[in-house]
mmCIF file of C-alpha atoms in Angstrom:
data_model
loop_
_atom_site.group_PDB
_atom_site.id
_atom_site.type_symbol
_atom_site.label_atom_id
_atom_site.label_comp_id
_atom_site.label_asym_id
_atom_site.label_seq_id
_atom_site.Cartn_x
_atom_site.Cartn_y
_atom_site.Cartn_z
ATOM 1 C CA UNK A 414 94.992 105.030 72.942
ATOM 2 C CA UNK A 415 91.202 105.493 73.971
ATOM 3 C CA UNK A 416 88.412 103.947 75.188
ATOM 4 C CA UNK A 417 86.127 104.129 72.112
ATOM 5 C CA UNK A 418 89.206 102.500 70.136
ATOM 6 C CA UNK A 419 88.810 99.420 72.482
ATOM 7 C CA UNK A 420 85.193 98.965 72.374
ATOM 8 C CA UNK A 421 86.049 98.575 68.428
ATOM 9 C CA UNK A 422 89.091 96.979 68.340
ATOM 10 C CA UNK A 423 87.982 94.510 71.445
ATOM 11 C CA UNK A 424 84.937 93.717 70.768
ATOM 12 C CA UNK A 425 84.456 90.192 72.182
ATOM 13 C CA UNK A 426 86.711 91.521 75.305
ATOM 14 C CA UNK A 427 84.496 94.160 75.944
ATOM 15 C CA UNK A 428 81.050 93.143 75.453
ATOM 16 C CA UNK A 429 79.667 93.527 78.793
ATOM 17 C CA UNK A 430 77.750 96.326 79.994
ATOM 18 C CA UNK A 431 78.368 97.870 82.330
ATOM 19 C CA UNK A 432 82.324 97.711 82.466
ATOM 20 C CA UNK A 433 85.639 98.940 83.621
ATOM 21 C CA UNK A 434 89.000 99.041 82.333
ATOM 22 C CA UNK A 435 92.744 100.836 82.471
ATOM 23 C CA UNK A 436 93.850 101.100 78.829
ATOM 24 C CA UNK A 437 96.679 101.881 77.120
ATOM 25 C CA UNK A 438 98.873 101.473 74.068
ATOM 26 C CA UNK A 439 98.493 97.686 74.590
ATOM 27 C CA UNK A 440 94.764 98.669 74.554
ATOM 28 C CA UNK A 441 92.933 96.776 77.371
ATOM 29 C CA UNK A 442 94.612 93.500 78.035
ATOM 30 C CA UNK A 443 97.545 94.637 79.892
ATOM 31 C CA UNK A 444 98.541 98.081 82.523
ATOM 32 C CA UNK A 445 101.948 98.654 82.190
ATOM 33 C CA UNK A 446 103.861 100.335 84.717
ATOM 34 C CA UNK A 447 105.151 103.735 83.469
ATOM 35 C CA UNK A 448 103.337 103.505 80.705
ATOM 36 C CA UNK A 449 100.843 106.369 79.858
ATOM 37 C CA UNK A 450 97.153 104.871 81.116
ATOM 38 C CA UNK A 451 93.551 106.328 81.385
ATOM 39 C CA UNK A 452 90.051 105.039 82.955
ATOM 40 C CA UNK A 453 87.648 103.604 80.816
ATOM 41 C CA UNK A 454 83.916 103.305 81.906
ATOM 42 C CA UNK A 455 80.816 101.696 79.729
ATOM 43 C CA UNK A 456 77.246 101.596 80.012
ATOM 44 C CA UNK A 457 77.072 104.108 83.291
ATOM 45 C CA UNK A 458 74.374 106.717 84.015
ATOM 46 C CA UNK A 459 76.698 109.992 83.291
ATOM 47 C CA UNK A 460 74.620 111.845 85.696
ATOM 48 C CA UNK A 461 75.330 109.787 89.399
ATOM 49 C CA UNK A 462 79.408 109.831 90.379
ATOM 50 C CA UNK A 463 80.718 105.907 90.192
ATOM 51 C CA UNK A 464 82.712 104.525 93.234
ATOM 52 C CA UNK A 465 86.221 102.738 91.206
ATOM 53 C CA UNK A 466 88.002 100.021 93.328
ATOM 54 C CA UNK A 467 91.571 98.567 92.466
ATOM 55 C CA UNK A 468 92.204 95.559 94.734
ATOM 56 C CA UNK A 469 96.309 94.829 94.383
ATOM 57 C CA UNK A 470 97.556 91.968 96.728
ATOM 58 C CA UNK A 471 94.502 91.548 99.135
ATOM 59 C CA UNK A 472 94.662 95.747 99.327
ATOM 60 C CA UNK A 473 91.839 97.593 98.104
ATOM 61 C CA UNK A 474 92.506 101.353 96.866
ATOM 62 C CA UNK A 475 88.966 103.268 96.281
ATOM 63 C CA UNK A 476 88.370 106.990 94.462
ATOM 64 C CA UNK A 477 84.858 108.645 93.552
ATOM 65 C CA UNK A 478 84.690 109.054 89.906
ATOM 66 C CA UNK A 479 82.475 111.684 88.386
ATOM 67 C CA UNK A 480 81.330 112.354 84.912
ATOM 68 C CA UNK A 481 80.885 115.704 84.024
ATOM 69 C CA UNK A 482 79.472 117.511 80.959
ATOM 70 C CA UNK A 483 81.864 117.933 77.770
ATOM 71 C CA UNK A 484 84.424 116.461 75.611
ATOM 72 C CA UNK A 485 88.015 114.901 77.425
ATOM 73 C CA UNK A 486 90.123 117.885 77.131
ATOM 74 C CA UNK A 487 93.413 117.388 75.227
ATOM 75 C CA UNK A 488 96.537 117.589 76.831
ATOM 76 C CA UNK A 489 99.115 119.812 75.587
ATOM 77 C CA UNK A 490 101.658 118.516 78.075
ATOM 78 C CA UNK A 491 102.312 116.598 80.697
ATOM 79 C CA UNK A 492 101.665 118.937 83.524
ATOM 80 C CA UNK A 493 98.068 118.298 82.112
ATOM 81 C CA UNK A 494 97.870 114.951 82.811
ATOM 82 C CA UNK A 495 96.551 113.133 85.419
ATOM 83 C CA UNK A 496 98.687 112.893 88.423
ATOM 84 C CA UNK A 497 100.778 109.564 88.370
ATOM 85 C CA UNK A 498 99.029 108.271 91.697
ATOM 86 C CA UNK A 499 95.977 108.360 90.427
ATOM 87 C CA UNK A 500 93.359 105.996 91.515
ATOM 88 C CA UNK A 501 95.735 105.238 94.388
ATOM 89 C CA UNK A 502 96.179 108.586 96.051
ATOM 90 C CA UNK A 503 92.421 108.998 97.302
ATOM 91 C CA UNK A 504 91.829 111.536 95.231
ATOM 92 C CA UNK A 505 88.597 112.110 92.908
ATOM 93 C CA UNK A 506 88.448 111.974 89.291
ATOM 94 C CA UNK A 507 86.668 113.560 86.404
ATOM 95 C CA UNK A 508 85.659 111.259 83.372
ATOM 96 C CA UNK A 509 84.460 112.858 79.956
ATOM 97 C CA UNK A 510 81.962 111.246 77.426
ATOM 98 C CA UNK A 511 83.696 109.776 74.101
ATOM 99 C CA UNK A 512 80.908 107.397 72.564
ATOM 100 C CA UNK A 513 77.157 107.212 73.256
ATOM 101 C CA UNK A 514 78.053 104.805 76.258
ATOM 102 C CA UNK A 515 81.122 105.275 77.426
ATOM 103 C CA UNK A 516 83.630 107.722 79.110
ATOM 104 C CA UNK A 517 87.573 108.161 79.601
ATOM 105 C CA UNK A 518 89.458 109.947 82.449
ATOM 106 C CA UNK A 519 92.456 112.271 81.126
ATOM 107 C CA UNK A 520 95.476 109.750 80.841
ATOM 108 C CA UNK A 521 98.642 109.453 83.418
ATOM 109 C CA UNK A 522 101.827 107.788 83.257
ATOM 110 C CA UNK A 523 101.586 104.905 85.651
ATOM 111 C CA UNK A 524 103.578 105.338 88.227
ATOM 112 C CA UNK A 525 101.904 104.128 91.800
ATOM 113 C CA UNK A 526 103.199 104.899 95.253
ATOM 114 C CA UNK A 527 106.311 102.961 95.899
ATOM 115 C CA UNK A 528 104.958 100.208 97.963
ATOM 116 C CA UNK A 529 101.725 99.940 95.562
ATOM 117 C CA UNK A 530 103.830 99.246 92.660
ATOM 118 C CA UNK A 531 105.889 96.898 94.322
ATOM 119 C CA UNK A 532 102.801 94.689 95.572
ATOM 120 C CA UNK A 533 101.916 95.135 91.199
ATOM 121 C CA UNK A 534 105.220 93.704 90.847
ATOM 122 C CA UNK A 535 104.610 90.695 92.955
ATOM 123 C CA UNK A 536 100.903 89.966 92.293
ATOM 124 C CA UNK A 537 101.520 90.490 88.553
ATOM 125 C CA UNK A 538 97.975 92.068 88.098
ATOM 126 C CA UNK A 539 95.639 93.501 89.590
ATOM 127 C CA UNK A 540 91.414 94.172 89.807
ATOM 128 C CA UNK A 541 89.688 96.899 88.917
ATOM 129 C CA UNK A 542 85.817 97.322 89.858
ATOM 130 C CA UNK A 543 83.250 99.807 89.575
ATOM 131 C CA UNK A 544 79.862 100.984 91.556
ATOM 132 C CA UNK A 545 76.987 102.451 90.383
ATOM 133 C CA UNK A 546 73.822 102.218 92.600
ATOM 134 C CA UNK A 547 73.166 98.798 91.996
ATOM 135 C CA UNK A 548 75.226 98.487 88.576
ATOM 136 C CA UNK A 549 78.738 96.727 88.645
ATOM 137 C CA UNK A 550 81.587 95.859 86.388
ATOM 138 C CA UNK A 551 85.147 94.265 87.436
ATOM 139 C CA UNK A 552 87.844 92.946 85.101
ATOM 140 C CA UNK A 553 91.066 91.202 86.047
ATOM 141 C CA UNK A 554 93.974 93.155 83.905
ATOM 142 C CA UNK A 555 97.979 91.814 84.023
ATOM 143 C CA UNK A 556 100.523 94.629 85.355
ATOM 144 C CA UNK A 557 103.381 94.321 82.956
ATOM 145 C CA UNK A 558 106.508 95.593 84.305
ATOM 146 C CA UNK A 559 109.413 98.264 81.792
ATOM 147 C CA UNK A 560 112.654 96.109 80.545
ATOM 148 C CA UNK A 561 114.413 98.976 78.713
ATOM 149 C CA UNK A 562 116.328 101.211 80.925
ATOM 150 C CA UNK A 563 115.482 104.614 80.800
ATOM 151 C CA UNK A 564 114.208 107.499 82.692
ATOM 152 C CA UNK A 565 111.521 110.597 82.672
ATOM 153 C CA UNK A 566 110.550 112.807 84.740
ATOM 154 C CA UNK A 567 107.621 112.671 86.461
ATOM 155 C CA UNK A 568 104.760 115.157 86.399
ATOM 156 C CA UNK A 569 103.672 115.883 89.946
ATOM 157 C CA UNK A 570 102.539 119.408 90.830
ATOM 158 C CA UNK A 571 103.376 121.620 94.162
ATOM 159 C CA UNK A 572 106.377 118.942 94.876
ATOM 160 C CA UNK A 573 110.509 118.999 94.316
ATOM 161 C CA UNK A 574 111.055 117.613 90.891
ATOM 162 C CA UNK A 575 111.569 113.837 90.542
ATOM 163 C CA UNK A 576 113.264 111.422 87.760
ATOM 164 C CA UNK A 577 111.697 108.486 87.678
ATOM 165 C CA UNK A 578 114.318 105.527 86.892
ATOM 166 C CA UNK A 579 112.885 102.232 85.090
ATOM 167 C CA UNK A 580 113.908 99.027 82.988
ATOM 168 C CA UNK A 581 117.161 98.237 84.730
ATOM 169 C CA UNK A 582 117.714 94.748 86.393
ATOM 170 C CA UNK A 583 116.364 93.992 89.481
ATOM 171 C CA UNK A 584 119.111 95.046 92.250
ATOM 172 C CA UNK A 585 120.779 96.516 89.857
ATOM 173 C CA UNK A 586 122.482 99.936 91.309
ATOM 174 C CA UNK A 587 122.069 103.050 88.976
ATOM 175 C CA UNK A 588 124.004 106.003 89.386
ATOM 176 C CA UNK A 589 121.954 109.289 88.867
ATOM 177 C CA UNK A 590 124.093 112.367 87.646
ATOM 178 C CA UNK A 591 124.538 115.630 86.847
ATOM 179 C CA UNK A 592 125.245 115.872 83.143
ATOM 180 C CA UNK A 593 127.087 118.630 81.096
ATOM 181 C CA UNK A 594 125.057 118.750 77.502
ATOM 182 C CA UNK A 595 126.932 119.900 73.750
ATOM 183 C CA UNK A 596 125.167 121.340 71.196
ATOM 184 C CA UNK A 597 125.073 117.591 69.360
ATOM 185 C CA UNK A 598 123.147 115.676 72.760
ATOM 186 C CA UNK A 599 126.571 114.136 74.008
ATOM 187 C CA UNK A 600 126.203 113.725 77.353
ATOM 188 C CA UNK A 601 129.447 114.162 79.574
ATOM 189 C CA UNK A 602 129.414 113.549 83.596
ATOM 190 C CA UNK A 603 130.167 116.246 85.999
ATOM 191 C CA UNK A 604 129.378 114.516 89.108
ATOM 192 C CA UNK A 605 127.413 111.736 90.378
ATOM 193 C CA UNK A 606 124.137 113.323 92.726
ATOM 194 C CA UNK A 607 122.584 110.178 93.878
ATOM 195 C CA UNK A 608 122.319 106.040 93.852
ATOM 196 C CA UNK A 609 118.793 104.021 92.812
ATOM 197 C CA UNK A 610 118.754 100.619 93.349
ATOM 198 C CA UNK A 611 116.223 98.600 91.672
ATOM 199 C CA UNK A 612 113.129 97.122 93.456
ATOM 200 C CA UNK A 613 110.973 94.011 92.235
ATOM 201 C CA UNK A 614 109.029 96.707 89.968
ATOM 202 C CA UNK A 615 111.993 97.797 88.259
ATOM 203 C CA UNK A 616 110.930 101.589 89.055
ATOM 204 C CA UNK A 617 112.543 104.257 91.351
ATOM 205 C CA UNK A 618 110.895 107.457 92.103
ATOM 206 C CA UNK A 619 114.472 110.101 92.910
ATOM 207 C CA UNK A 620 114.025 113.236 94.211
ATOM 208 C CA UNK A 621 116.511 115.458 92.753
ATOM 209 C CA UNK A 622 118.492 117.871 95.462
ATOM 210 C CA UNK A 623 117.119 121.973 94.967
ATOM 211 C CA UNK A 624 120.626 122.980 94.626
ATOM 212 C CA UNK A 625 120.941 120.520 91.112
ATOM 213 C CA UNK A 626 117.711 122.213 90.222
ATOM 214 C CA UNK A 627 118.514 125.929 90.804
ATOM 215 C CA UNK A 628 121.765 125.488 88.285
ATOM 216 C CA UNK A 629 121.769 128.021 85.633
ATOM 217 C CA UNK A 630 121.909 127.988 82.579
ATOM 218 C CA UNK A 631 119.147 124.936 82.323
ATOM 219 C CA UNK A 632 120.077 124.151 78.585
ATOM 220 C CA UNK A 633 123.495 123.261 79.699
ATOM 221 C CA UNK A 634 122.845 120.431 81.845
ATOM 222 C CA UNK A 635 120.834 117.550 82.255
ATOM 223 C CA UNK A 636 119.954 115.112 85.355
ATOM 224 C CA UNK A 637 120.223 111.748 84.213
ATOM 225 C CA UNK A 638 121.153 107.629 84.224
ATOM 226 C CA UNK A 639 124.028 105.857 81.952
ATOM 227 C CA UNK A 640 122.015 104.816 79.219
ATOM 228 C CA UNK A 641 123.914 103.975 75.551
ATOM 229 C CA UNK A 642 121.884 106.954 74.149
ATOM 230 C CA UNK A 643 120.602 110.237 76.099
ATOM 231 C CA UNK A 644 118.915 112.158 73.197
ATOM 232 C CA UNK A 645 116.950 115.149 73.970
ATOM 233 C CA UNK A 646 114.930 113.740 76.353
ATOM 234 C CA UNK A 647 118.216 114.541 78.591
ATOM 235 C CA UNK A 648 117.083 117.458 80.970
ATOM 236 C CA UNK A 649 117.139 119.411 83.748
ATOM 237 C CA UNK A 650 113.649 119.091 84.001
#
Protein backbone atom coordinates (compact mmCIF):
# COMPACT_ATOMS: atom_id res chain seq x y z
CA UNK A 1 0.00 0.00 0.00
CA UNK A 2 1.40 3.54 -1.06
CA UNK A 3 0.82 6.35 -2.93
CA UNK A 4 3.63 6.04 -5.52
CA UNK A 5 2.22 2.33 -6.11
CA UNK A 6 -1.10 4.00 -7.26
CA UNK A 7 0.19 6.61 -9.46
CA UNK A 8 1.71 3.34 -11.31
CA UNK A 9 -0.69 0.91 -10.93
CA UNK A 10 -3.69 3.65 -11.62
CA UNK A 11 -2.57 5.44 -14.06
CA UNK A 12 -5.66 6.53 -16.03
CA UNK A 13 -7.40 6.98 -12.38
CA UNK A 14 -4.91 9.21 -11.33
CA UNK A 15 -3.89 11.41 -14.03
CA UNK A 16 -4.86 14.67 -12.75
CA UNK A 17 -2.69 17.06 -11.15
CA UNK A 18 -3.14 18.23 -8.58
CA UNK A 19 -5.03 15.35 -6.62
CA UNK A 20 -6.21 13.70 -3.50
CA UNK A 21 -6.88 10.34 -2.40
CA UNK A 22 -7.28 7.73 0.81
CA UNK A 23 -5.56 4.51 -0.31
CA UNK A 24 -5.28 1.31 0.79
CA UNK A 25 -4.83 -2.37 0.06
CA UNK A 26 -7.67 -1.96 -2.51
CA UNK A 27 -5.34 0.87 -3.72
CA UNK A 28 -7.46 3.99 -4.52
CA UNK A 29 -10.89 2.98 -5.62
CA UNK A 30 -12.36 2.07 -2.40
CA UNK A 31 -11.77 3.27 1.84
CA UNK A 32 -12.64 0.53 3.79
CA UNK A 33 -13.66 0.86 7.22
CA UNK A 34 -11.09 -0.73 9.60
CA UNK A 35 -8.95 -1.21 7.11
CA UNK A 36 -5.37 0.26 7.42
CA UNK A 37 -5.54 3.77 5.15
CA UNK A 38 -3.10 6.73 4.49
CA UNK A 39 -3.38 10.31 2.63
CA UNK A 40 -2.20 10.62 -0.68
CA UNK A 41 -1.40 14.11 -2.21
CA UNK A 42 -0.02 14.90 -6.00
CA UNK A 43 1.29 17.76 -7.73
CA UNK A 44 1.35 20.20 -4.39
CA UNK A 45 3.98 22.85 -3.57
CA UNK A 46 5.72 20.82 -0.49
CA UNK A 47 6.62 24.07 0.98
CA UNK A 48 2.80 25.86 1.80
CA UNK A 49 0.54 23.46 4.39
CA UNK A 50 -2.73 22.13 2.22
CA UNK A 51 -6.25 22.56 3.82
CA UNK A 52 -7.92 18.49 3.31
CA UNK A 53 -11.80 18.40 3.40
CA UNK A 54 -13.90 15.08 3.75
CA UNK A 55 -17.57 15.93 3.13
CA UNK A 56 -19.67 12.58 4.51
CA UNK A 57 -23.54 13.03 4.35
CA UNK A 58 -23.86 16.88 3.74
CA UNK A 59 -21.03 17.13 6.85
CA UNK A 60 -17.82 18.54 6.08
CA UNK A 61 -14.73 17.45 8.40
CA UNK A 62 -11.52 19.82 7.65
CA UNK A 63 -7.60 19.28 9.02
CA UNK A 64 -4.40 21.41 7.93
CA UNK A 65 -2.03 19.15 6.27
CA UNK A 66 1.64 19.96 6.21
CA UNK A 67 4.53 18.56 4.32
CA UNK A 68 7.60 18.50 5.98
CA UNK A 69 11.19 17.64 4.96
CA UNK A 70 12.22 13.77 4.83
CA UNK A 71 11.25 10.34 3.99
CA UNK A 72 7.60 8.76 5.64
CA UNK A 73 8.99 7.16 8.63
CA UNK A 74 8.26 3.41 8.97
CA UNK A 75 6.18 2.14 11.51
CA UNK A 76 7.35 -0.48 13.72
CA UNK A 77 3.96 -0.82 15.37
CA UNK A 78 0.86 0.31 15.71
CA UNK A 79 1.25 2.80 18.45
CA UNK A 80 3.12 4.52 15.47
CA UNK A 81 0.43 4.94 13.40
CA UNK A 82 -1.74 7.54 12.80
CA UNK A 83 -4.49 7.91 15.25
CA UNK A 84 -7.74 6.12 13.95
CA UNK A 85 -9.74 9.55 13.87
CA UNK A 86 -7.67 11.00 11.75
CA UNK A 87 -8.83 13.54 9.33
CA UNK A 88 -11.98 13.62 11.47
CA UNK A 89 -10.69 14.58 14.88
CA UNK A 90 -9.47 18.24 13.91
CA UNK A 91 -6.26 17.46 14.32
CA UNK A 92 -3.18 18.38 11.90
CA UNK A 93 -1.22 16.10 9.88
CA UNK A 94 2.27 15.62 8.62
CA UNK A 95 2.73 14.24 4.96
CA UNK A 96 6.27 12.97 3.72
CA UNK A 97 7.58 13.08 0.05
CA UNK A 98 7.62 9.50 -1.80
CA UNK A 99 7.96 10.43 -5.65
CA UNK A 100 9.06 13.69 -7.32
CA UNK A 101 5.30 14.86 -7.01
CA UNK A 102 3.67 13.36 -4.53
CA UNK A 103 3.42 12.74 -0.71
CA UNK A 104 1.77 10.13 1.84
CA UNK A 105 0.66 10.71 5.49
CA UNK A 106 1.77 7.72 7.94
CA UNK A 107 -1.18 5.13 7.56
CA UNK A 108 -4.17 4.44 10.27
CA UNK A 109 -6.65 1.85 10.64
CA UNK A 110 -9.92 3.45 9.73
CA UNK A 111 -11.89 3.68 12.35
CA UNK A 112 -14.00 7.22 12.49
CA UNK A 113 -15.91 8.58 15.44
CA UNK A 114 -18.99 6.56 15.99
CA UNK A 115 -21.51 8.78 14.45
CA UNK A 116 -18.99 9.60 11.40
CA UNK A 117 -18.79 6.07 10.50
CA UNK A 118 -22.28 5.49 10.75
CA UNK A 119 -23.22 8.50 8.30
CA UNK A 120 -20.11 6.30 5.93
CA UNK A 121 -22.36 3.51 6.42
CA UNK A 122 -25.41 5.18 5.09
CA UNK A 123 -23.97 7.48 2.38
CA UNK A 124 -21.80 4.58 1.14
CA UNK A 125 -18.90 7.02 0.22
CA UNK A 126 -17.69 9.84 0.80
CA UNK A 127 -15.51 13.19 -0.75
CA UNK A 128 -12.33 14.05 -0.18
CA UNK A 129 -10.88 17.59 -1.35
CA UNK A 130 -7.84 19.47 -1.06
CA UNK A 131 -6.63 23.39 -0.94
CA UNK A 132 -3.70 24.85 -1.97
CA UNK A 133 -3.73 28.67 -2.59
CA UNK A 134 -5.56 28.56 -5.62
CA UNK A 135 -4.79 24.74 -6.54
CA UNK A 136 -7.59 22.06 -5.96
CA UNK A 137 -8.20 18.38 -6.28
CA UNK A 138 -11.45 16.32 -5.06
CA UNK A 139 -12.26 12.68 -5.81
CA UNK A 140 -15.42 10.79 -4.92
CA UNK A 141 -14.09 7.31 -3.18
CA UNK A 142 -16.84 4.31 -2.04
CA UNK A 143 -16.65 3.45 1.89
CA UNK A 144 -16.78 -0.29 1.89
CA UNK A 145 -17.96 -1.67 5.04
CA UNK A 146 -15.92 -5.35 7.08
CA UNK A 147 -18.17 -8.72 6.58
CA UNK A 148 -15.86 -11.08 8.53
CA UNK A 149 -16.30 -10.93 12.18
CA UNK A 150 -13.44 -10.18 14.06
CA UNK A 151 -11.87 -7.81 16.39
CA UNK A 152 -8.48 -5.63 17.18
CA UNK A 153 -7.62 -3.41 19.29
CA UNK A 154 -7.41 -0.09 18.59
CA UNK A 155 -4.37 2.16 18.85
CA UNK A 156 -5.33 5.36 20.62
CA UNK A 157 -2.81 6.99 22.95
CA UNK A 158 -3.42 8.70 26.62
CA UNK A 159 -7.02 6.77 26.63
CA UNK A 160 -8.45 3.31 28.47
CA UNK A 161 -7.79 0.55 26.03
CA UNK A 162 -10.52 -0.28 23.48
CA UNK A 163 -11.44 -3.53 21.23
CA UNK A 164 -12.83 -2.58 18.36
CA UNK A 165 -15.64 -5.23 17.22
CA UNK A 166 -16.39 -5.54 13.28
CA UNK A 167 -17.96 -7.88 10.49
CA UNK A 168 -20.88 -9.21 12.47
CA UNK A 169 -24.54 -8.73 11.17
CA UNK A 170 -26.20 -5.72 11.54
CA UNK A 171 -28.15 -5.89 15.07
CA UNK A 172 -26.50 -8.63 15.72
CA UNK A 173 -25.58 -8.75 19.70
CA UNK A 174 -21.89 -9.80 20.47
CA UNK A 175 -20.84 -10.81 23.71
CA UNK A 176 -17.32 -9.43 24.70
CA UNK A 177 -15.36 -11.65 27.29
CA UNK A 178 -12.78 -12.33 29.38
CA UNK A 179 -10.87 -15.29 28.02
CA UNK A 180 -8.56 -17.86 29.82
CA UNK A 181 -5.63 -18.70 27.04
CA UNK A 182 -3.54 -22.52 26.87
CA UNK A 183 -0.35 -22.80 25.68
CA UNK A 184 -1.98 -24.16 22.09
CA UNK A 185 -4.39 -20.58 21.52
CA UNK A 186 -7.65 -22.41 22.81
CA UNK A 187 -9.63 -19.95 24.05
CA UNK A 188 -11.94 -20.89 27.12
CA UNK A 189 -14.58 -18.25 28.73
CA UNK A 190 -14.29 -17.06 32.22
CA UNK A 191 -16.90 -14.52 32.20
CA UNK A 192 -18.75 -12.37 29.93
CA UNK A 193 -17.50 -8.28 30.58
CA UNK A 194 -19.71 -6.54 28.19
CA UNK A 195 -22.54 -6.60 25.16
CA UNK A 196 -21.90 -4.76 21.45
CA UNK A 197 -24.61 -4.57 19.34
CA UNK A 198 -24.04 -3.90 15.80
CA UNK A 199 -24.75 -0.49 14.12
CA UNK A 200 -25.38 0.13 10.24
CA UNK A 201 -21.37 0.25 9.98
CA UNK A 202 -20.92 -3.03 11.36
CA UNK A 203 -18.19 -1.49 13.87
CA UNK A 204 -18.24 -1.03 17.72
CA UNK A 205 -15.65 0.89 19.50
CA UNK A 206 -15.74 -1.11 23.55
CA UNK A 207 -14.03 0.27 26.18
CA UNK A 208 -12.70 -2.43 28.23
CA UNK A 209 -13.32 -1.98 32.29
CA UNK A 210 -9.52 -1.04 34.20
CA UNK A 211 -10.12 -3.83 36.50
CA UNK A 212 -10.08 -6.53 33.15
CA UNK A 213 -6.99 -4.60 32.25
CA UNK A 214 -5.00 -4.61 35.54
CA UNK A 215 -5.33 -8.73 35.58
CA UNK A 216 -2.06 -10.34 35.99
CA UNK A 217 -0.46 -12.46 34.48
CA UNK A 218 -1.31 -10.74 30.83
CA UNK A 219 -0.22 -13.95 28.85
CA UNK A 220 -2.94 -15.82 30.52
CA UNK A 221 -5.86 -14.08 29.32
CA UNK A 222 -7.29 -12.47 26.51
CA UNK A 223 -10.36 -9.91 25.95
CA UNK A 224 -12.25 -11.06 23.16
CA UNK A 225 -15.61 -11.99 20.77
CA UNK A 226 -16.86 -15.74 19.82
CA UNK A 227 -15.23 -16.10 16.69
CA UNK A 228 -14.63 -19.99 15.18
CA UNK A 229 -10.85 -19.23 15.52
CA UNK A 230 -9.03 -16.79 18.15
CA UNK A 231 -5.33 -17.33 17.16
CA UNK A 232 -2.77 -15.18 18.64
CA UNK A 233 -4.22 -12.17 17.86
CA UNK A 234 -6.29 -13.11 21.22
CA UNK A 235 -5.03 -10.52 23.89
CA UNK A 236 -5.19 -8.61 26.70
CA UNK A 237 -4.05 -5.85 24.85
Amino acid sequence: MSCENDLTEYPDDLRSSPAVWLTSSSGPGEAPLVDEVALCLQGFANDLPITVNVTVGGQDHAVEVTPVPGTLPVSEGPEENAPPGTLFDGAALNVYGVGEESVQSRIWHFVPPDSVRERLAAAGALRITAFQGGAAASRVQTVTLPREPERNWLQVKGSPRHLVVYGFGRGERVPVGLYAVDQSLDAVLVRQIGTVVMPASRVVVFTVPHDVLALRPKTKYCVTVPLSTQGAGCSLG
